[in-house]
Each structure stands twice: as structure tokens, then as C-alpha cells.
XYZ file of C-alpha atoms in Angstrom:
509
model
C -54.884 132.458 -99.330
C -53.902 135.002 -96.664
C -51.237 137.690 -97.214
C -48.052 137.372 -95.516
C -48.159 137.900 -91.764
C -46.520 137.024 -88.548
C -48.223 134.311 -86.293
C -47.433 131.851 -83.573
C -45.978 128.556 -84.835
C -45.164 125.737 -82.325
C -43.140 127.461 -79.566
C -42.201 130.791 -81.350
C -43.299 133.186 -84.019
C -42.808 132.954 -87.631
C -43.615 134.747 -90.829
C -46.243 132.982 -92.872
C -45.892 133.371 -96.620
C -48.396 131.396 -98.782
C -49.821 130.139 -95.688
C -46.396 128.168 -94.784
C -43.736 129.240 -92.346
C -41.007 131.193 -94.152
C -37.496 131.934 -92.892
C -35.979 134.692 -94.976
C -32.414 133.718 -95.809
C -31.635 137.307 -97.073
C -29.181 139.831 -98.220
C -29.690 143.644 -98.601
C -28.873 145.353 -101.933
C -26.703 148.396 -101.977
C -28.563 151.688 -101.546
C -28.516 152.899 -105.249
C -28.550 149.639 -106.994
C -32.270 149.427 -107.580
C -32.534 152.780 -109.251
C -32.139 151.614 -112.850
C -33.578 148.294 -114.216
C -30.636 147.549 -116.561
C -28.101 148.096 -113.755
C -30.079 145.820 -111.520
C -30.351 143.039 -114.317
C -26.716 143.349 -115.449
C -24.767 144.086 -112.243
C -26.750 142.930 -109.233
C -29.002 139.881 -110.218
C -26.073 137.743 -111.628
C -24.190 138.273 -108.476
C -26.797 137.356 -105.891
C -28.311 134.340 -107.994
C -25.928 131.786 -106.648
C -25.692 132.789 -102.819
C -28.459 130.540 -101.564
C -30.729 133.372 -100.892
C -34.531 133.095 -100.926
C -35.112 136.812 -100.196
C -33.523 140.282 -101.188
C -33.945 143.373 -99.229
C -34.303 146.301 -101.760
C -34.957 150.010 -101.485
C -37.841 152.031 -103.163
C -37.026 155.709 -103.467
C -39.575 158.358 -103.010
C -37.561 160.804 -105.238
C -37.970 158.211 -108.001
C -41.642 157.288 -107.724
C -42.885 160.681 -107.238
C -40.622 163.166 -109.237
C -43.545 165.482 -110.116
C -45.672 166.120 -106.943
C -48.766 163.971 -107.146
C -47.756 162.072 -110.090
C -46.517 158.401 -109.353
C -44.444 156.154 -111.566
C -43.571 152.469 -110.515
C -42.142 151.098 -113.708
C -38.648 150.605 -112.185
C -40.071 148.850 -109.052
C -42.445 146.687 -111.179
C -39.626 145.502 -113.510
C -37.400 144.494 -110.526
C -40.053 142.630 -108.836
C -40.814 140.873 -111.932
C -37.167 139.795 -112.477
C -37.040 138.706 -108.713
C -40.288 136.753 -109.250
C -38.654 134.926 -112.201
C -35.812 133.792 -110.055
C -38.284 132.640 -107.302
C -37.040 135.221 -104.867
C -38.994 137.101 -102.333
C -38.527 140.775 -101.412
C -38.630 142.971 -98.330
C -39.196 146.573 -99.496
C -37.417 149.362 -97.864
C -39.247 152.667 -97.988
C -36.690 155.332 -98.410
C -39.111 158.202 -97.738
C -38.566 161.180 -95.555
C -35.706 159.691 -93.571
C -32.709 157.469 -94.585
C -29.584 156.993 -92.115
C -30.848 160.166 -90.275
C -30.920 162.223 -93.453
C -33.613 163.351 -95.872
C -31.496 162.491 -99.012
C -34.309 160.406 -100.813
C -37.134 163.152 -100.596
C -38.226 164.472 -103.980
C -36.472 167.620 -105.420
C -39.748 169.529 -105.037
C -39.568 168.992 -101.356
C -35.871 169.527 -100.951
C -36.186 173.078 -102.527
C -39.126 174.100 -100.461
C -37.554 174.942 -97.161
C -40.385 177.126 -96.007
C -43.046 174.424 -96.136
C -40.807 171.516 -95.329
C -37.993 172.793 -92.931
C -34.986 170.943 -91.674
C -33.934 170.263 -88.209
C -31.667 173.044 -86.665
C -28.851 172.407 -84.341
C -28.472 174.553 -81.170
C -26.350 177.143 -83.024
C -29.333 177.338 -85.646
C -27.394 175.666 -88.362
C -29.612 173.300 -90.365
C -28.914 169.493 -90.800
C -30.122 167.805 -93.956
C -33.110 166.177 -92.230
C -36.632 167.104 -92.490
C -37.988 167.752 -88.804
C -40.598 165.303 -87.585
C -42.546 168.316 -86.309
C -43.539 169.243 -89.755
C -46.885 167.557 -90.332
C -47.109 168.710 -93.977
C -43.930 166.721 -94.808
C -45.341 163.622 -92.900
C -48.506 163.921 -94.731
C -46.883 164.029 -98.113
C -44.850 160.922 -96.990
C -47.955 159.077 -95.897
C -49.739 159.588 -99.071
C -46.780 158.486 -101.117
C -46.499 155.345 -98.877
C -50.167 154.765 -99.403
C -49.709 154.777 -103.132
C -46.882 152.464 -102.872
C -48.719 149.935 -100.792
C -51.746 150.211 -102.949
C -49.528 149.508 -106.072
C -47.972 146.543 -104.276
C -51.375 145.073 -103.508
C -52.629 145.552 -107.102
C -49.324 144.050 -108.626
C -48.379 141.455 -106.224
C -51.030 140.250 -103.814
C -51.623 137.076 -105.798
C -47.900 136.326 -106.003
C -46.699 137.396 -102.647
C -43.187 138.251 -103.958
C -43.189 141.313 -101.446
C -43.515 139.822 -97.944
C -42.517 142.668 -95.663
C -42.057 146.345 -95.784
C -39.690 148.559 -93.663
C -41.009 152.113 -93.045
C -38.149 154.721 -93.350
C -34.623 153.757 -92.639
C -32.537 154.341 -89.467
C -34.509 157.393 -88.283
C -33.297 160.049 -86.035
C -31.147 163.097 -86.110
C -27.394 163.182 -86.104
C -24.984 165.892 -84.986
C -27.637 167.125 -82.545
C -29.656 165.750 -79.741
C -32.948 167.413 -80.985
C -34.412 169.994 -83.154
C -33.553 173.516 -81.848
C -35.726 175.597 -84.213
C -37.906 178.268 -82.813
C -41.004 176.102 -83.301
C -39.250 173.023 -81.600
C -38.056 175.095 -78.710
C -41.620 176.155 -78.065
C -43.044 172.683 -78.139
C -40.077 171.520 -75.910
C -41.066 173.935 -73.174
C -44.657 172.680 -73.163
C -46.177 169.946 -71.027
C -45.481 166.624 -72.561
C -48.519 165.267 -74.665
C -51.443 163.422 -72.867
C -50.455 160.133 -74.456
C -46.916 160.326 -72.806
C -48.477 161.345 -69.636
C -50.459 158.218 -69.532
C -47.684 156.036 -70.519
C -45.062 157.480 -68.220
C -47.392 158.429 -65.330
C -45.759 161.889 -65.493
C -46.905 165.460 -66.001
C -44.694 168.343 -66.778
C -42.380 169.827 -69.486
C -40.152 167.402 -71.199
C -37.299 168.537 -69.101
C -39.065 168.247 -65.858
C -40.215 164.734 -66.802
C -37.186 163.299 -68.482
C -34.316 165.523 -67.317
C -30.950 164.330 -69.014
C -33.066 162.211 -71.435
C -35.587 164.831 -72.304
C -34.093 165.975 -75.489
C -33.899 162.472 -77.144
C -37.461 161.563 -75.520
C -38.776 164.607 -77.280
C -37.449 163.431 -80.670
C -38.147 160.000 -80.216
C -41.972 161.022 -79.539
C -42.308 162.983 -82.750
C -40.410 160.422 -84.885
C -42.504 157.647 -83.558
C -45.652 159.524 -84.199
C -44.663 160.282 -87.702
C -43.852 156.568 -88.267
C -47.213 155.631 -87.000
C -48.901 158.111 -89.267
C -47.117 156.861 -92.358
C -47.365 153.244 -91.535
C -51.062 153.504 -90.959
C -51.391 155.162 -94.435
C -49.990 152.011 -95.963
C -51.349 149.506 -93.634
C -55.009 150.492 -94.144
C -54.858 149.702 -97.955
C -52.475 146.495 -97.555
C -51.548 145.222 -94.212
C -48.198 143.438 -94.879
C -45.961 143.273 -91.801
C -44.315 146.470 -91.263
C -40.979 147.056 -89.627
C -38.565 149.845 -88.599
C -34.830 149.466 -88.421
C -32.485 151.120 -85.892
C -28.959 152.531 -85.964
C -27.889 151.122 -82.619
C -26.308 153.272 -79.678
C -23.073 152.076 -78.853
C -21.854 152.285 -75.138
C -20.750 155.786 -74.052
C -22.254 157.480 -77.152
C -24.430 160.468 -76.586
C -27.758 161.217 -78.467
C -26.664 162.890 -81.711
C -23.641 160.669 -82.071
C -26.176 158.026 -83.093
C -29.505 159.136 -84.578
C -31.238 160.751 -81.572
C -34.977 159.786 -81.472
C -34.660 156.454 -83.099
C -35.853 153.092 -81.709
C -32.687 152.432 -79.887
C -32.299 149.667 -77.099
C -34.292 151.443 -74.516
C -37.023 153.148 -76.703
C -38.460 149.870 -78.125
C -41.525 149.885 -75.916
C -42.070 153.529 -76.614
C -42.129 152.924 -80.327
C -44.587 150.074 -79.981
C -46.903 152.341 -77.766
C -46.785 155.121 -79.999
C -46.640 153.385 -83.305
C -48.792 150.214 -82.985
C -49.034 149.777 -86.880
C -45.320 148.690 -86.688
C -45.077 144.913 -86.154
C -41.283 144.871 -85.359
C -38.375 147.088 -84.392
C -35.302 145.539 -86.090
C -31.608 146.099 -85.391
C -28.968 146.823 -87.857
C -26.094 144.947 -86.199
C -22.612 146.246 -86.955
C -21.696 146.309 -83.242
C -19.628 143.495 -81.420
C -22.123 142.652 -78.797
C -24.244 140.598 -81.276
C -25.954 138.330 -78.606
C -26.807 141.245 -76.203
C -28.400 143.141 -79.104
C -30.437 140.101 -80.087
C -31.519 139.422 -76.788
C -33.057 143.000 -76.384
C -34.792 143.061 -79.882
C -36.021 139.460 -79.602
C -37.847 140.296 -76.525
C -40.682 141.568 -78.889
C -41.419 138.044 -79.605
C -39.726 137.844 -83.007
C -36.462 139.028 -84.315
C -35.462 140.287 -87.992
C -32.015 141.480 -88.763
C -32.215 143.640 -91.954
C -28.630 144.681 -91.920
C -25.589 143.190 -90.615
C -21.776 142.991 -91.478
C -20.107 141.247 -94.319
C -16.913 139.900 -92.737
C -16.388 136.222 -92.288
C -16.423 136.273 -88.421
C -19.892 137.745 -88.551
C -21.228 135.057 -91.082
C -21.349 132.648 -87.968
C -24.100 134.873 -86.397
C -26.595 133.467 -88.933
C -26.489 130.146 -87.497
C -26.832 131.400 -84.061
C -29.650 133.812 -84.858
C -31.866 131.259 -86.647
C -31.537 128.632 -84.028
C -31.409 130.633 -80.673
C -33.852 133.295 -81.382
C -37.567 133.429 -83.152
C -35.483 134.770 -85.973
C -37.612 135.638 -89.086
C -34.688 136.605 -91.216
C -30.957 137.551 -91.364
C -29.418 139.863 -93.973
C -25.709 140.958 -94.487
C -25.641 144.318 -96.140
C -24.462 144.766 -99.729
C -25.077 141.245 -100.751
C -23.770 141.723 -104.268
C -20.389 142.363 -102.918
C -20.007 138.806 -101.959
C -19.666 137.632 -105.590
C -16.754 139.756 -106.556
C -15.431 140.327 -102.864
C -14.928 143.894 -103.714
C -17.100 146.060 -101.537
C -18.321 149.415 -102.743
C -18.034 150.755 -99.250
C -14.727 149.382 -98.197
C -12.425 152.452 -99.301
C -14.800 155.221 -98.054
C -13.208 155.662 -94.713
C -15.049 158.992 -94.063
C -18.321 157.305 -94.563
C -17.458 154.453 -92.220
C -16.254 156.820 -89.615
C -19.469 158.858 -89.803
C -21.415 155.559 -89.273
C -19.029 154.513 -86.485
C -18.421 151.226 -88.201
C -14.880 149.623 -88.366
C -13.760 149.063 -92.011
C -13.504 145.353 -91.560
C -17.282 145.199 -91.477
C -17.327 145.616 -95.250
C -14.665 142.927 -96.055
C -16.618 140.063 -97.544
C -13.343 138.027 -98.419
C -14.315 134.271 -97.943
C -17.811 135.049 -96.801
C -19.633 133.894 -99.996
C -18.807 130.211 -99.560
C -20.074 130.033 -95.870
C -23.029 132.178 -96.491
C -24.204 130.071 -99.232
C -23.688 126.744 -97.444
C -25.227 127.883 -94.187
C -28.287 129.228 -95.768
C -28.733 125.940 -97.869
C -28.243 123.855 -94.775
C -30.587 125.835 -92.552
C -33.248 125.697 -95.124
C -32.975 121.818 -95.207
C -33.084 121.917 -91.436
C -36.251 124.118 -91.043
C -38.989 121.628 -90.377
C -37.478 120.099 -87.361
C -35.796 123.365 -86.377
C -39.100 125.208 -86.041
C -40.612 122.474 -83.970
C -37.761 122.567 -81.510
C -36.987 126.276 -81.493
C -37.677 127.857 -78.095
C -37.760 124.607 -76.179
C -35.112 122.972 -73.883
C -34.318 120.457 -76.668
C -32.412 122.905 -78.636
C -29.098 124.374 -77.426
C -27.343 127.056 -79.562
C -23.776 128.494 -78.877
C -21.537 131.096 -80.275
C -17.867 131.650 -79.624
C -17.932 135.550 -79.641
C -16.537 135.984 -76.313
C -13.437 133.900 -76.891
C -14.889 131.089 -74.596
C -12.983 127.922 -74.916
C -15.357 125.498 -73.154
C -19.090 125.622 -72.363
C -21.499 122.863 -71.064
C -25.145 122.312 -70.584
C -27.322 119.657 -69.342
C -30.213 118.250 -71.737
C -32.354 115.758 -69.983
C -30.265 112.845 -69.093
C -27.040 114.240 -70.578
C -24.322 116.637 -69.733
C -22.790 118.014 -72.965
C -19.382 119.729 -73.162
C -18.579 121.982 -76.226
C -15.051 123.065 -76.740
C -14.263 125.622 -79.537
C -11.425 125.852 -81.882
C -9.220 128.826 -81.476
C -10.624 131.892 -83.597
C -8.750 132.565 -86.745
C -8.857 135.753 -88.812
C -9.629 133.893 -92.208
C -12.303 131.649 -90.779
C -15.718 131.999 -89.214
C -15.935 131.681 -85.427
C -17.265 128.640 -83.741
C -21.015 128.425 -83.638
C -23.538 125.670 -83.582
C -26.484 123.922 -82.164
C -27.479 120.607 -80.577
C -31.020 119.381 -80.937
C -32.150 116.352 -78.939
C -35.022 114.032 -80.125
C -35.482 110.748 -78.237
C -31.997 109.129 -78.086
C -30.613 111.001 -80.923
C -28.656 114.227 -80.898
C -28.534 116.258 -84.126
C -25.354 118.383 -84.013
C -24.897 121.192 -86.504
C -22.309 123.974 -86.946
C -18.648 124.436 -87.217
C -15.280 124.755 -85.303
C -16.139 122.812 -82.183
C -16.186 119.485 -80.767
C -18.594 117.838 -78.249
C -18.364 115.262 -75.564
C -21.193 113.577 -73.796
C -21.399 112.530 -70.189
C -24.153 110.758 -68.130
C -25.752 112.520 -65.183
C -26.308 109.360 -63.279
C -23.559 108.104 -60.901
C -21.378 105.153 -62.330
C -23.050 105.405 -65.762
C -21.517 106.311 -69.016
C -22.356 107.367 -72.472
C -21.569 105.235 -75.370
C -22.120 105.910 -79.165
C -24.180 103.381 -81.030
C -24.102 105.242 -84.434
C -22.389 108.416 -85.400
C -23.634 109.570 -88.779
C -22.651 112.475 -91.138
C -25.578 113.636 -93.403
C -28.001 116.259 -94.362
C -31.716 116.906 -94.313
C -34.118 116.552 -97.429
C -37.710 117.840 -96.826
C -37.266 117.617 -93.154
C -35.899 113.758 -93.328
C -32.480 112.903 -92.195
C -30.252 111.285 -95.032
C -27.065 109.493 -94.087
C -23.972 110.242 -96.328
C -21.547 108.207 -94.305
C -21.208 106.368 -90.912
C -18.344 107.331 -88.720
C -16.614 104.877 -86.256
C -13.275 104.200 -84.752
C -11.024 107.296 -84.502
C -13.794 109.480 -85.857
C -15.973 108.670 -82.908
C -13.421 109.625 -80.453
C -14.385 113.246 -80.865
C -17.813 114.427 -81.974
C -16.193 117.098 -84.185
C -17.253 119.580 -86.757
C -14.386 121.334 -88.357
C -14.018 124.478 -90.587
C -16.973 123.660 -92.801
C -20.444 123.638 -91.255
C -21.931 120.202 -91.314
C -24.670 118.045 -89.632
C -24.022 115.013 -87.536
C -26.530 112.639 -85.863
C -25.555 110.775 -82.672
C -27.371 107.767 -81.476
C -26.273 107.303 -77.973
C -26.903 104.889 -74.942
C -25.940 104.763 -71.349
C -24.114 101.871 -69.778
C -22.687 100.927 -66.354
C -19.450 99.266 -65.247
């Protein structure tokens, strides 16, 4: 049996696990909640067990597995993986190594205390920030060796079981509060000609400033962060080549480098990262911004999309339906998934933290989300077989009411379909759905909209032979009830996500 990998499947790419296509209906665990087995068993696992997940995204901390330099201890990780395996849950592992949220807070104490060998980035006024510079090859080599040991251990423990299906290298890399490292070493390197691989890629020659002008500081950092990521990723991939990803703290409009992590794989740096770090399979957006569709369009251009972090609030949960049906989405994951069970986020009251991240406090309000997340994940899972065959074709139309659009329409073969959204409300998800055409049937899925069908032929009309409410089991349509009379007047899905199947015909006067 092959190990988890990404491959073409029908019209899009999918993640293959146990040699079968696998969509990750995921949730990310809070940063510190995997540090002790008892805490995870008692305070995390019971809360995520009934959310419809098939995958959890969980961190592994460098400071924990290598407390003493050169001595590795994986017992906490092993016990957590064993717990997940018993619950039939898969895992995407987050490697919190040199960089996490543009800081070096998860490096071992022996590295934190050795400023001479492992220097921090310096701002222009020469004050340090708590981030190891990517110009420090000694630190990168230590991280690479630790990552090698982790991947070797995962292979030995898990290759047969395939509980771990993907690994994220570092977390939201870059530097905050400065656009680049201004240390003496960094200044000297910045003044040199750009490296030969950048000359080849960019068809330019000269110093960083001569080649990239206003973007020179960020390009300088992006180059060295990407090269560091490649070294670390390659160390792990050579022993166990699971799919490897990097995630990104996105740039918002009008922000300058340093207000977001400078040097990370933001929207216009994806191609640069793929060129400099070919061992990385996907660059993945952490989406807390409001322009969800725009961000997905950009990152799905890689051929696949994985969303390792996104908001908890009830409006954003609609995005799960849109992501899986519109894009070659491998997985979707709200952050702090254990909050959904008690609807009491660990992050909600930390306003200073949210301000630093540039995230509105509503992003961590999971009130009302649990019900919808579970239902959506279960319904999408049942719908997978037909969805994966049709995704990426003209027979599948997905839509999302994130721009307050009242009415949209599209033609599908011999039909014009009009979709009207219900007004957005604070306490409910926003309108979202998809329509899948197969022969004379339409499968309609989603919530908070109604659809009308029109013929594209002159003097012909559309009639409904059967309108059924139902669900899927193993890819087969199961009728729950047949709708007629008043309930056929509008093909409507309300506040609860549901499936309808429409058998239509055309008639003339």
C-alpha cells in the first residue's frame, strides 16, 4: 500500500490515503493542548469526538521532543497518535520548529539561551525580535535534523496505520515589526548581488535593491526563509515523503511588510516558494480575512487547496461547503476546534493578542457553529463519491453569499438556473450551496437560498416531475420524502443544510 500522497483523480487533485481519495474534514487543536497526554485525553478528545471530524490538525513542539540537545523523546506524541487512532481519526502534524507565528517561541531552551550561535533578527534600530534569523545556517541545520528525526519516527510508528497523512513545516513564517533583518551580517548580504538561482528565476542581476526596489527587503527575507524551508523539508522528505505543506499569515490590503510576517509565502510569493522550496507540495492560506473567495482563487491555482486554519464564527462555517465543492479542496479546518463543544473560546478575551494578529474578535466566537459544522461535514462526507467525479466540471455550480448578492444565475446545458439568497442574519450561516447536474436530475445542496429553473429554448418551459428530499449513503441517493404541491413552488433550502433532488422535464405551450 502506498503512503499518503496527492494525485489526479477525475478532474481535480485529491489526497490519497490507504490508496483511496480522502477529504479531510478537519479541525485544528489549540497551540498548547497537545503538550500533555492527560490534558489532551481529558480536555480535548471528549470535545472533538462528536463534531463530524475525520482529521485533527495538531502541533508537535521542538522544545518538547529535544529538551536536551541531541536527545529525542516522542512519548507524548506517540500516546496522542494512539488516542486518535482508537477514535479512527487522521492527523495533520504541525511542526513547530524554528518559527511559529513569525516568532521562535517553540525552539528548545538550549537554543534560546545561545544568542551567539543562534542570533535573532534585528530591527533597523538594532533591537532584536524573538525570531531566529533565516540567515543562521547552524539553526536551520539543527531544525532540519530534528525534523528528520520526527519524520523517521512517524515512519517507524505509523507507516502501516497511516494515521498521519500530511505534515506542515513550521507555522506562519516571516518576521513581524520589521521588513527584514538589519543585523550587520544581513546588511552585508543585502548589499550583495542576488544569488544565482534568483538571477535565473527573475532574469535580473544586481543587488537586492537594484533588482526589486520597494519590494527588495521582503524579497530578501522571502528568499532566505524559502531556502530554509527547503532544507528542513528535504531533511524529512528523504526519510518519509508524506505530503508537506507550509501555511501563511496573509497580507491584508494596504498592509506593509512587517505588519504581516515579511518573507512568508503571501499571495504574490507562492511561485517563488515553489521554485525555491520544491520539497513543499502546497502553500496553504490561514484565512481570517473577509475576501475568502479571492484568497481561495489564488491558492487553488497551485492545483489543490488546503485550509489549515480559519475562523470559528457561524458566518464562516458556510465557507466549508463552498471550499469543498468549488475548489480542489483537500481539507478545511476551523482553528481551536475544541472550543466548539463549550462555545467558550480560549482566545476570545485576549484582545491584545487578536489586535497583534490583525483579527477581529468575532473570528473566535464559535456560538452556534458546532451544529452546522457537524452536519456539513457529515453531509459532505456522504456526498463525496459523486462530488469528486463532478468537481471541476461544468456540471457543478457552487455559490456563496459573501458579497450580499441577492440573486445570481447560471446556465447549465439546457437550463438557466436562478438562485436567490435569503437575507444574512447575525445568528445564522450565510447562504451557500451547489447544484450538480446529472442527466435530467439536479442535486441541490446547501442552505438559505431557493432556486428557479428556466428553459433556454423559446416557448418552452421547465416542469418538475419529482422533487425529493433525501441524503446519500455510500454514494447512493436515499429518498426521505417526496415534495409536491406548495413545496414545489420554490425549490428551497432553509436555515438547515439539506439535499434535494429534482427530476425535471421541458414542455411547450
